[in-house]
mmCIF file of C-alpha atoms in Angstrom:
data_model
loop_
_atom_site.group_PDB
_atom_site.id
_atom_site.type_symbol
_atom_site.label_atom_id
_atom_site.label_comp_id
_atom_site.label_asym_id
_atom_site.label_seq_id
_atom_site.Cartn_x
_atom_site.Cartn_y
_atom_site.Cartn_z
ATOM 1 C CA MET F 1 5.005 25.399 16.144
ATOM 2 C CA VAL F 2 3.823 22.045 14.725
ATOM 3 C CA GLY F 3 5.678 21.234 11.509
ATOM 4 C CA ILE F 4 3.585 20.063 8.551
ATOM 5 C CA ILE F 5 4.645 17.713 5.746
ATOM 6 C CA LEU F 6 2.413 17.504 2.664
ATOM 7 C CA ALA F 7 3.134 14.295 0.745
ATOM 8 C CA SER F 8 1.636 13.007 -2.489
ATOM 9 C CA HIS F 9 1.992 11.012 -5.660
ATOM 10 C CA GLY F 10 2.973 13.618 -8.246
ATOM 11 C CA GLU F 11 2.735 17.388 -7.844
ATOM 12 C CA PHE F 12 -0.479 17.476 -5.813
ATOM 13 C CA ALA F 13 1.355 18.394 -2.592
ATOM 14 C CA ASN F 14 3.140 21.314 -4.263
ATOM 15 C CA GLY F 15 -0.119 22.625 -5.729
ATOM 16 C CA LEU F 16 -1.929 22.307 -2.410
ATOM 17 C CA MET F 17 0.852 24.131 -0.597
ATOM 18 C CA GLN F 18 0.686 26.949 -3.164
ATOM 19 C CA SER F 19 -3.111 27.188 -2.800
ATOM 20 C CA GLY F 20 -2.776 27.294 0.982
ATOM 21 C CA ALA F 21 -0.304 30.171 0.722
ATOM 22 C CA MET F 22 -2.723 32.146 -1.484
ATOM 23 C CA ILE F 23 -5.440 31.862 1.162
ATOM 24 C CA PHE F 24 -3.553 31.849 4.467
ATOM 25 C CA GLY F 25 -0.228 33.394 3.488
ATOM 26 C CA GLU F 26 3.245 31.900 3.400
ATOM 27 C CA GLN F 27 3.814 29.521 6.300
ATOM 28 C CA PRO F 28 6.962 28.514 8.201
ATOM 29 C CA ASN F 29 7.783 24.893 9.001
ATOM 30 C CA VAL F 30 5.754 23.501 6.091
ATOM 31 C CA ALA F 31 7.156 21.388 3.273
ATOM 32 C CA ALA F 32 5.769 19.565 0.240
ATOM 33 C CA CYS F 33 7.282 16.180 -0.619
ATOM 34 C CA VAL F 34 6.294 14.610 -3.935
ATOM 35 C CA LEU F 35 6.876 11.146 -5.340
ATOM 36 C CA HIS F 36 7.675 11.308 -9.053
ATOM 37 C CA PRO F 37 6.965 8.383 -11.427
ATOM 38 C CA SER F 38 10.691 7.622 -11.766
ATOM 39 C CA GLU F 39 11.235 7.490 -7.983
ATOM 40 C CA GLY F 40 10.795 4.828 -5.330
ATOM 41 C CA PRO F 41 9.932 4.601 -1.615
ATOM 42 C CA ASP F 42 13.448 5.499 -0.434
ATOM 43 C CA ASP F 43 13.352 8.733 -2.451
ATOM 44 C CA ILE F 44 10.169 10.093 -0.887
ATOM 45 C CA LYS F 45 11.305 8.982 2.576
ATOM 46 C CA ALA F 46 14.604 10.881 2.138
ATOM 47 C CA LYS F 47 12.679 13.997 1.083
ATOM 48 C CA MET F 48 10.476 13.768 4.167
ATOM 49 C CA GLN F 49 13.452 13.344 6.483
ATOM 50 C CA ALA F 50 15.262 16.302 4.888
ATOM 51 C CA ALA F 51 12.153 18.458 5.260
ATOM 52 C CA ILE F 52 11.762 17.514 8.923
ATOM 53 C CA ASP F 53 15.434 18.277 9.546
ATOM 54 C CA SER F 54 14.867 21.751 8.117
ATOM 55 C CA PHE F 55 12.124 22.609 10.642
ATOM 56 C CA ASP F 56 12.929 24.824 13.627
ATOM 57 C CA ASP F 57 11.614 22.097 15.933
ATOM 58 C CA GLN F 58 11.181 18.436 15.008
ATOM 59 C CA THR F 59 9.342 17.441 18.206
ATOM 60 C CA GLU F 60 5.841 17.867 16.777
ATOM 61 C CA VAL F 61 5.254 16.868 13.131
ATOM 62 C CA LEU F 62 1.986 16.370 11.259
ATOM 63 C CA PHE F 63 1.952 14.465 7.947
ATOM 64 C CA LEU F 64 -0.883 15.199 5.516
ATOM 65 C CA VAL F 65 -0.810 12.551 2.787
ATOM 66 C CA ASP F 66 -2.928 11.983 -0.272
ATOM 67 C CA LEU F 67 -3.813 8.302 0.021
ATOM 68 C CA TRP F 68 -4.002 5.815 2.879
ATOM 69 C CA GLY F 69 -1.807 2.841 1.990
ATOM 70 C CA GLY F 70 0.062 4.650 -0.796
ATOM 71 C CA THR F 71 3.846 4.960 -0.892
ATOM 72 C CA PRO F 72 3.901 8.470 0.686
ATOM 73 C CA PHE F 73 1.723 7.167 3.524
ATOM 74 C CA ASN F 74 3.833 4.041 3.981
ATOM 75 C CA GLN F 75 7.066 6.009 4.213
ATOM 76 C CA ALA F 76 5.544 8.620 6.524
ATOM 77 C CA ASN F 77 4.323 5.727 8.653
ATOM 78 C CA SER F 78 7.814 4.246 8.844
ATOM 79 C CA LEU F 79 9.114 7.581 10.191
ATOM 80 C CA PHE F 80 6.130 7.964 12.512
ATOM 81 C CA GLU F 81 6.840 4.642 14.259
ATOM 82 C CA ALA F 82 9.763 6.145 16.162
ATOM 83 C CA HIS F 83 7.725 9.205 17.264
ATOM 84 C CA LYS F 84 4.283 7.809 18.114
ATOM 85 C CA GLU F 85 3.883 9.993 21.181
ATOM 86 C CA ASN F 86 4.196 13.283 19.291
ATOM 87 C CA TRP F 87 3.664 12.888 15.555
ATOM 88 C CA ALA F 88 0.485 12.198 13.577
ATOM 89 C CA ILE F 89 -0.615 11.219 10.052
ATOM 90 C CA VAL F 90 -3.855 12.183 8.303
ATOM 91 C CA SER F 91 -4.691 10.894 4.823
ATOM 92 C CA GLY F 92 -7.086 12.228 2.185
ATOM 93 C CA MET F 93 -5.597 15.710 2.365
ATOM 94 C CA ASN F 94 -7.575 18.539 0.843
ATOM 95 C CA LEU F 95 -7.489 22.334 0.946
ATOM 96 C CA PRO F 96 -10.024 22.796 3.784
ATOM 97 C CA MET F 97 -7.937 20.360 5.857
ATOM 98 C CA LEU F 98 -4.739 22.315 5.217
ATOM 99 C CA ILE F 99 -6.295 25.707 6.000
ATOM 100 C CA GLU F 100 -7.731 24.313 9.240
ATOM 101 C CA ALA F 101 -4.307 22.868 10.139
ATOM 102 C CA TYR F 102 -2.667 26.264 9.610
ATOM 103 C CA ALA F 103 -5.260 27.890 11.876
ATOM 104 C CA ALA F 104 -5.221 25.154 14.506
ATOM 105 C CA ARG F 105 -1.480 25.171 15.030
ATOM 106 C CA LEU F 106 -1.621 28.850 16.000
ATOM 107 C CA SER F 107 -3.279 27.801 19.253
ATOM 108 C CA MET F 108 -2.316 24.130 19.528
ATOM 109 C CA GLU F 109 1.179 22.905 20.298
ATOM 110 C CA LYS F 110 0.630 19.170 19.728
ATOM 111 C CA ALA F 111 0.557 17.543 16.287
ATOM 112 C CA GLN F 112 -2.006 14.992 17.449
ATOM 113 C CA ASP F 113 -4.305 17.761 18.707
ATOM 114 C CA VAL F 114 -4.096 19.459 15.307
ATOM 115 C CA ALA F 115 -4.783 16.135 13.556
ATOM 116 C CA LYS F 116 -7.918 15.616 15.638
ATOM 117 C CA ALA F 117 -9.091 19.183 15.063
ATOM 118 C CA ILE F 118 -8.883 19.091 11.249
ATOM 119 C CA LEU F 119 -10.848 15.884 10.584
ATOM 120 C CA GLY F 120 -14.294 17.433 10.783
ATOM 121 C CA THR F 121 -13.399 20.327 8.495
ATOM 122 C CA ALA F 122 -11.810 17.964 5.963
ATOM 123 C CA LYS F 123 -14.972 15.843 5.772
ATOM 124 C CA GLU F 124 -17.333 18.808 5.719
ATOM 125 C CA GLY F 125 -15.396 20.192 2.755
ATOM 126 C CA VAL F 126 -16.735 17.363 0.574
ATOM 127 C CA LYS F 127 -20.122 18.543 -0.704
ATOM 128 C CA VAL F 128 -22.203 18.066 -3.854
ATOM 129 C CA LYS F 129 -24.744 19.951 -5.954
ATOM 130 C CA PRO F 130 -27.580 19.192 -6.459
ATOM 131 C CA GLU F 131 -28.005 18.438 -2.767
ATOM 132 C CA GLU F 132 -30.217 15.398 -3.391
ATOM 133 C CA LEU F 133 -27.104 13.535 -4.539
ATOM 134 C CA GLU F 134 -25.914 13.515 -0.931
ATOM 135 C CA PRO F 135 -26.265 9.981 0.481
ATOM 136 C CA GLU F 136 -28.723 9.566 3.326
ATOM 137 C CA GLU F 137 -27.318 8.651 6.708
ATOM 138 C CA VAL F 138 -28.077 5.060 7.551
ATOM 139 C CA VAL F 139 -28.548 4.266 11.213
ATOM 140 C CA VAL F 140 -28.400 0.583 12.077
ATOM 141 C CA ALA F 141 -30.286 -0.165 15.278
ATOM 142 C CA ASN F 142 -29.940 -3.323 17.301
ATOM 143 C CA ALA F 143 -27.402 -4.838 14.913
ATOM 144 C CA PRO F 144 -26.516 -8.392 15.892
ATOM 145 C CA ALA F 145 -23.129 -8.769 17.504
ATOM 146 C CA ALA F 146 -20.383 -10.273 15.359
ATOM 147 C CA PRO F 147 -19.379 -13.779 16.379
ATOM 148 C CA GLN F 148 -16.458 -13.815 18.748
ATOM 149 C CA GLY F 149 -13.565 -16.247 19.081
ATOM 150 C CA ALA F 150 -11.774 -18.594 16.731
ATOM 151 C CA ILE F 151 -13.668 -20.806 14.295
ATOM 152 C CA PRO F 152 -13.309 -24.445 15.406
ATOM 153 C CA ALA F 153 -10.971 -26.606 13.314
ATOM 154 C CA GLY F 154 -12.796 -28.672 10.733
ATOM 155 C CA THR F 155 -15.567 -26.091 10.209
ATOM 156 C CA VAL F 156 -16.447 -25.722 6.528
ATOM 157 C CA LEU F 157 -17.327 -22.210 5.379
ATOM 158 C CA GLY F 158 -18.706 -21.650 1.898
ATOM 159 C CA ASP F 159 -17.479 -24.401 -0.359
ATOM 160 C CA GLY F 160 -14.423 -24.934 1.827
ATOM 161 C CA GLU F 161 -11.906 -23.509 -0.667
ATOM 162 C CA ILE F 162 -10.232 -20.113 -0.398
ATOM 163 C CA LYS F 163 -10.733 -17.907 -3.480
ATOM 164 C CA PHE F 164 -7.726 -16.125 -4.994
ATOM 165 C CA VAL F 165 -9.025 -12.975 -6.696
ATOM 166 C CA LEU F 166 -5.448 -11.947 -7.540
ATOM 167 C CA ALA F 167 -1.961 -13.337 -6.985
ATOM 168 C CA ARG F 168 0.587 -10.584 -7.621
ATOM 169 C CA VAL F 169 4.381 -10.445 -7.710
ATOM 170 C CA ASP F 170 5.489 -7.007 -6.542
ATOM 171 C CA SER F 171 8.721 -6.281 -4.705
ATOM 172 C CA ARG F 172 7.000 -3.281 -3.095
ATOM 173 C CA LEU F 173 4.174 -5.500 -1.780
ATOM 174 C CA LEU F 174 1.293 -3.397 -0.436
ATOM 175 C CA HIS F 175 1.390 0.158 -1.798
ATOM 176 C CA GLY F 176 -0.925 2.660 -3.484
ATOM 177 C CA GLN F 177 -1.501 0.792 -6.751
ATOM 178 C CA VAL F 178 -2.505 -2.321 -4.833
ATOM 179 C CA ALA F 179 -4.429 -0.559 -2.061
ATOM 180 C CA THR F 180 -6.583 1.331 -4.563
ATOM 181 C CA ALA F 181 -6.600 0.137 -8.193
ATOM 182 C CA TRP F 182 -6.227 -3.617 -7.702
ATOM 183 C CA THR F 183 -8.362 -3.754 -4.566
ATOM 184 C CA LYS F 184 -11.207 -1.977 -6.354
ATOM 185 C CA ALA F 185 -10.806 -4.168 -9.451
ATOM 186 C CA THR F 186 -10.787 -7.492 -7.579
ATOM 187 C CA ASN F 187 -12.820 -6.734 -4.416
ATOM 188 C CA PRO F 188 -10.958 -8.977 -1.947
ATOM 189 C CA SER F 189 -12.096 -9.532 1.619
ATOM 190 C CA ARG F 190 -8.483 -9.954 2.749
ATOM 191 C CA ILE F 191 -5.004 -9.013 1.508
ATOM 192 C CA ILE F 192 -2.373 -11.632 2.329
ATOM 193 C CA VAL F 193 1.336 -10.845 2.018
ATOM 194 C CA VAL F 194 3.203 -14.147 1.675
ATOM 195 C CA SER F 195 6.849 -13.777 2.689
ATOM 196 C CA ASP F 196 9.110 -15.559 5.153
ATOM 197 C CA ALA F 197 11.339 -12.480 5.460
ATOM 198 C CA VAL F 198 8.558 -9.949 6.086
ATOM 199 C CA ALA F 199 6.736 -12.278 8.501
ATOM 200 C CA LYS F 200 9.853 -12.226 10.701
ATOM 201 C CA ASP F 201 10.245 -8.432 10.498
ATOM 202 C CA GLU F 202 7.869 -7.075 13.142
ATOM 203 C CA LEU F 203 8.110 -3.423 12.089
ATOM 204 C CA ARG F 204 7.669 -4.096 8.382
ATOM 205 C CA ARG F 205 4.793 -6.480 9.065
ATOM 206 C CA LYS F 206 3.059 -3.898 11.222
ATOM 207 C CA LEU F 207 3.463 -1.152 8.619
ATOM 208 C CA ILE F 208 1.940 -3.370 5.933
ATOM 209 C CA GLU F 209 -1.032 -4.270 8.121
ATOM 210 C CA GLN F 210 -1.628 -0.565 8.835
ATOM 211 C CA ALA F 211 -1.534 0.269 5.111
ATOM 212 C CA ALA F 212 -4.588 -1.844 4.288
ATOM 213 C CA PRO F 213 -7.389 0.117 2.576
ATOM 214 C CA PRO F 214 -10.611 0.717 4.543
ATOM 215 C CA GLY F 215 -12.799 -2.372 4.804
ATOM 216 C CA VAL F 216 -10.049 -4.842 3.894
ATOM 217 C CA LYS F 217 -7.849 -6.576 6.446
ATOM 218 C CA ALA F 218 -4.190 -7.249 5.644
ATOM 219 C CA ASN F 219 -2.109 -10.095 7.047
ATOM 220 C CA VAL F 220 1.542 -11.064 6.640
ATOM 221 C CA ILE F 221 2.245 -14.794 6.809
ATOM 222 C CA PRO F 222 5.165 -17.134 6.014
ATOM 223 C CA ILE F 223 5.023 -19.474 3.044
ATOM 224 C CA SER F 224 4.301 -22.520 5.213
ATOM 225 C CA LYS F 225 1.211 -20.799 6.629
ATOM 226 C CA MET F 226 -0.051 -19.984 3.129
ATOM 227 C CA ILE F 227 0.199 -23.658 2.193
ATOM 228 C CA GLU F 228 -1.674 -24.577 5.379
ATOM 229 C CA ILE F 229 -4.441 -22.008 4.803
ATOM 230 C CA SER F 230 -5.018 -23.169 1.238
ATOM 231 C CA LYS F 231 -6.116 -26.560 2.621
ATOM 232 C CA ASP F 232 -8.191 -25.213 5.537
ATOM 233 C CA PRO F 233 -11.984 -25.283 4.897
ATOM 234 C CA ARG F 234 -12.488 -22.458 7.424
ATOM 235 C CA PHE F 235 -11.258 -20.061 4.713
ATOM 236 C CA GLY F 236 -13.951 -21.087 2.230
ATOM 237 C CA ASP F 237 -15.663 -17.679 2.436
ATOM 238 C CA THR F 238 -12.394 -15.731 1.959
ATOM 239 C CA LYS F 239 -11.619 -13.804 -1.217
ATOM 240 C CA ALA F 240 -7.868 -13.264 -0.986
ATOM 241 C CA LEU F 241 -5.507 -10.949 -2.832
ATOM 242 C CA LEU F 242 -2.062 -12.544 -2.502
ATOM 243 C CA LEU F 243 1.145 -10.488 -2.655
ATOM 244 C CA PHE F 244 4.591 -12.039 -3.218
ATOM 245 C CA GLU F 245 7.950 -10.267 -3.322
ATOM 246 C CA ASN F 246 9.327 -12.536 -6.061
ATOM 247 C CA PRO F 247 8.356 -15.428 -8.361
ATOM 248 C CA GLN F 248 10.516 -17.864 -6.377
ATOM 249 C CA ASP F 249 8.053 -17.656 -3.481
ATOM 250 C CA VAL F 250 5.121 -18.152 -5.839
ATOM 251 C CA LEU F 251 6.810 -21.264 -7.212
ATOM 252 C CA ARG F 252 7.244 -22.685 -3.712
ATOM 253 C CA VAL F 253 3.541 -22.445 -2.887
ATOM 254 C CA VAL F 254 2.407 -23.718 -6.287
ATOM 255 C CA GLU F 255 4.728 -26.712 -6.033
ATOM 256 C CA ALA F 256 3.228 -27.378 -2.591
ATOM 257 C CA GLY F 257 -0.248 -27.601 -4.076
ATOM 258 C CA VAL F 258 -1.659 -24.090 -3.711
ATOM 259 C CA LYS F 259 -4.024 -23.616 -6.656
ATOM 260 C CA ILE F 260 -2.809 -20.402 -8.251
ATOM 261 C CA LYS F 261 -3.768 -20.384 -11.934
ATOM 262 C CA GLU F 262 -2.631 -16.882 -12.936
ATOM 263 C CA VAL F 263 -0.007 -14.494 -11.603
ATOM 264 C CA ASN F 264 -0.097 -10.739 -12.064
ATOM 265 C CA VAL F 265 3.472 -9.472 -12.498
ATOM 266 C CA GLY F 266 3.626 -5.901 -11.219
ATOM 267 C CA SER F 267 7.161 -4.841 -10.353
ATOM 268 C CA LEU F 268 10.528 -6.366 -9.527
ATOM 269 C CA ALA F 269 13.185 -4.059 -8.134
ATOM 270 C CA HIS F 270 16.672 -3.929 -9.606
ATOM 271 C CA SER F 271 19.646 -5.206 -7.623
ATOM 272 C CA THR F 272 23.123 -6.584 -8.271
ATOM 273 C CA GLY F 273 23.067 -9.493 -10.681
ATOM 274 C CA LYS F 274 19.782 -8.500 -12.336
ATOM 275 C CA VAL F 275 19.068 -6.901 -15.702
ATOM 276 C CA VAL F 276 16.366 -4.357 -16.521
ATOM 277 C CA VAL F 277 13.754 -5.782 -18.901
ATOM 278 C CA SER F 278 11.109 -3.020 -18.604
ATOM 279 C CA LYS F 279 10.506 0.213 -16.727
ATOM 280 C CA VAL F 280 9.374 -1.686 -13.631
ATOM 281 C CA LEU F 281 10.834 -5.186 -14.012
ATOM 282 C CA SER F 282 14.352 -6.463 -13.380
ATOM 283 C CA MET F 283 15.307 -10.130 -13.423
ATOM 284 C CA GLY F 284 18.230 -12.350 -12.547
ATOM 285 C CA HIS F 285 18.797 -16.025 -13.261
ATOM 286 C CA GLU F 286 16.639 -17.089 -10.296
ATOM 287 C CA GLU F 287 13.643 -15.034 -11.398
ATOM 288 C CA VAL F 288 13.871 -16.316 -14.971
ATOM 289 C CA ALA F 289 14.080 -19.931 -13.796
ATOM 290 C CA ALA F 290 11.113 -19.494 -11.432
ATOM 291 C CA PHE F 291 8.905 -17.953 -14.125
ATOM 292 C CA GLU F 292 9.774 -20.746 -16.556
ATOM 293 C CA LYS F 293 9.004 -23.464 -13.984
ATOM 294 C CA LEU F 294 5.678 -21.790 -13.222
ATOM 295 C CA LYS F 295 4.892 -21.822 -16.950
ATOM 296 C CA ASP F 296 5.668 -25.538 -17.059
ATOM 297 C CA LEU F 297 3.197 -26.040 -14.189
ATOM 298 C CA GLY F 298 0.448 -24.399 -16.237
ATOM 299 C CA VAL F 299 0.444 -20.961 -14.575
ATOM 300 C CA THR F 300 -0.396 -18.044 -16.874
ATOM 301 C CA PHE F 301 0.796 -14.443 -16.472
ATOM 302 C CA ASP F 302 -0.783 -11.001 -16.536
ATOM 303 C CA VAL F 303 2.090 -8.501 -16.805
ATOM 304 C CA ARG F 304 0.908 -4.996 -15.926
ATOM 305 C CA LYS F 305 1.199 -2.504 -13.055
ATOM 306 C CA VAL F 306 -2.449 -1.449 -12.816
ATOM 307 C CA PRO F 307 -5.717 -2.765 -14.315
ATOM 308 C CA ASN F 308 -5.918 -0.044 -16.990
ATOM 309 C CA ASP F 309 -2.428 -0.775 -18.379
ATOM 310 C CA SER F 310 -2.011 -2.854 -21.532
ATOM 311 C CA LYS F 311 -0.503 -6.281 -20.882
ATOM 312 C CA ASP F 312 3.153 -7.032 -21.650
ATOM 313 C CA ASN F 313 4.326 -10.360 -23.042
ATOM 314 C CA LEU F 314 6.245 -12.291 -20.389
ATOM 315 C CA ASP F 315 7.856 -14.611 -22.961
ATOM 316 C CA GLU F 316 9.453 -11.638 -24.688
ATOM 317 C CA LEU F 317 10.652 -10.227 -21.357
ATOM 318 C CA LEU F 318 12.181 -13.598 -20.417
ATOM 319 C CA LYS F 319 13.978 -13.776 -23.770
ATOM 320 C CA LYS F 320 15.375 -10.303 -23.209
ATOM 321 C CA ALA F 321 16.498 -11.204 -19.690
ATOM 322 C CA LYS F 322 18.225 -14.428 -20.773
ATOM 323 C CA LYS F 323 20.014 -12.637 -23.622
ATOM 324 C CA GLU F 324 21.344 -9.887 -21.345
ATOM 325 C CA LEU F 325 22.259 -12.321 -18.561
ATOM 326 C CA ALA F 326 24.213 -14.616 -20.915
#
């Protein structure tokens, strides 16, 4: 029987599993894995792996996750990569989807067959009253074909200058808060992860590109490429959301002439040699020095995880870091 993992931010997966049991009865080879606010990607991944190990058969596994591009999706995707032929992931989980999955796996032995079978039911389960609120289907006839091939060097699009709608420092790079809250708040046409290390890591790069929200393309490029793009007039129509793992990388591109005026500071993971300055920020000597050099270059800072958060004062956080590092 196909094993099913329900994965979510918070207790949603547990509640959905309980609702499914009320309607369809208790089910074998089903597990809920939740990401709590105090936990990170490795925690939810370990829960998923433990749940899979508990199944009678791990050959066929279906992940139902809450949000495409969120941390549960990203970690499910990292596990999926080694089992592409048998496993499947479906995002946007809801109760009709789960009930249909329970029914489908009674007659279907393949996780990917179950995934295909539940999509229609999941979408049909989203309805509205009064009915006139339903959007009309738009059929586009004879739409012109999109231009094919590379844009010739020297071509000027727009005003010839790439637009940075957000430049964010986040050691987790592209995850749920970025894929949803910040993307909706800034409306980029492209998400660009700027990292020498990630650009060289084929698996990690691929997972990031797959985590992009619908309608927005994600790319992973090295720092040298970011500097090159910033001077290329072919990117004049691009609204880019930049993601950096650390302020040192931001400093490198700014010193090379990339016109970043403000940096959103989201999260910096703790590691040896760093001190905790807030719930989501840890800094060492290198991070402190990079932030201070960026300040000297005229860069301002917006310290908050998501758009609705109140802003923290970076100067106070730097003082705290320097005191604890002394």
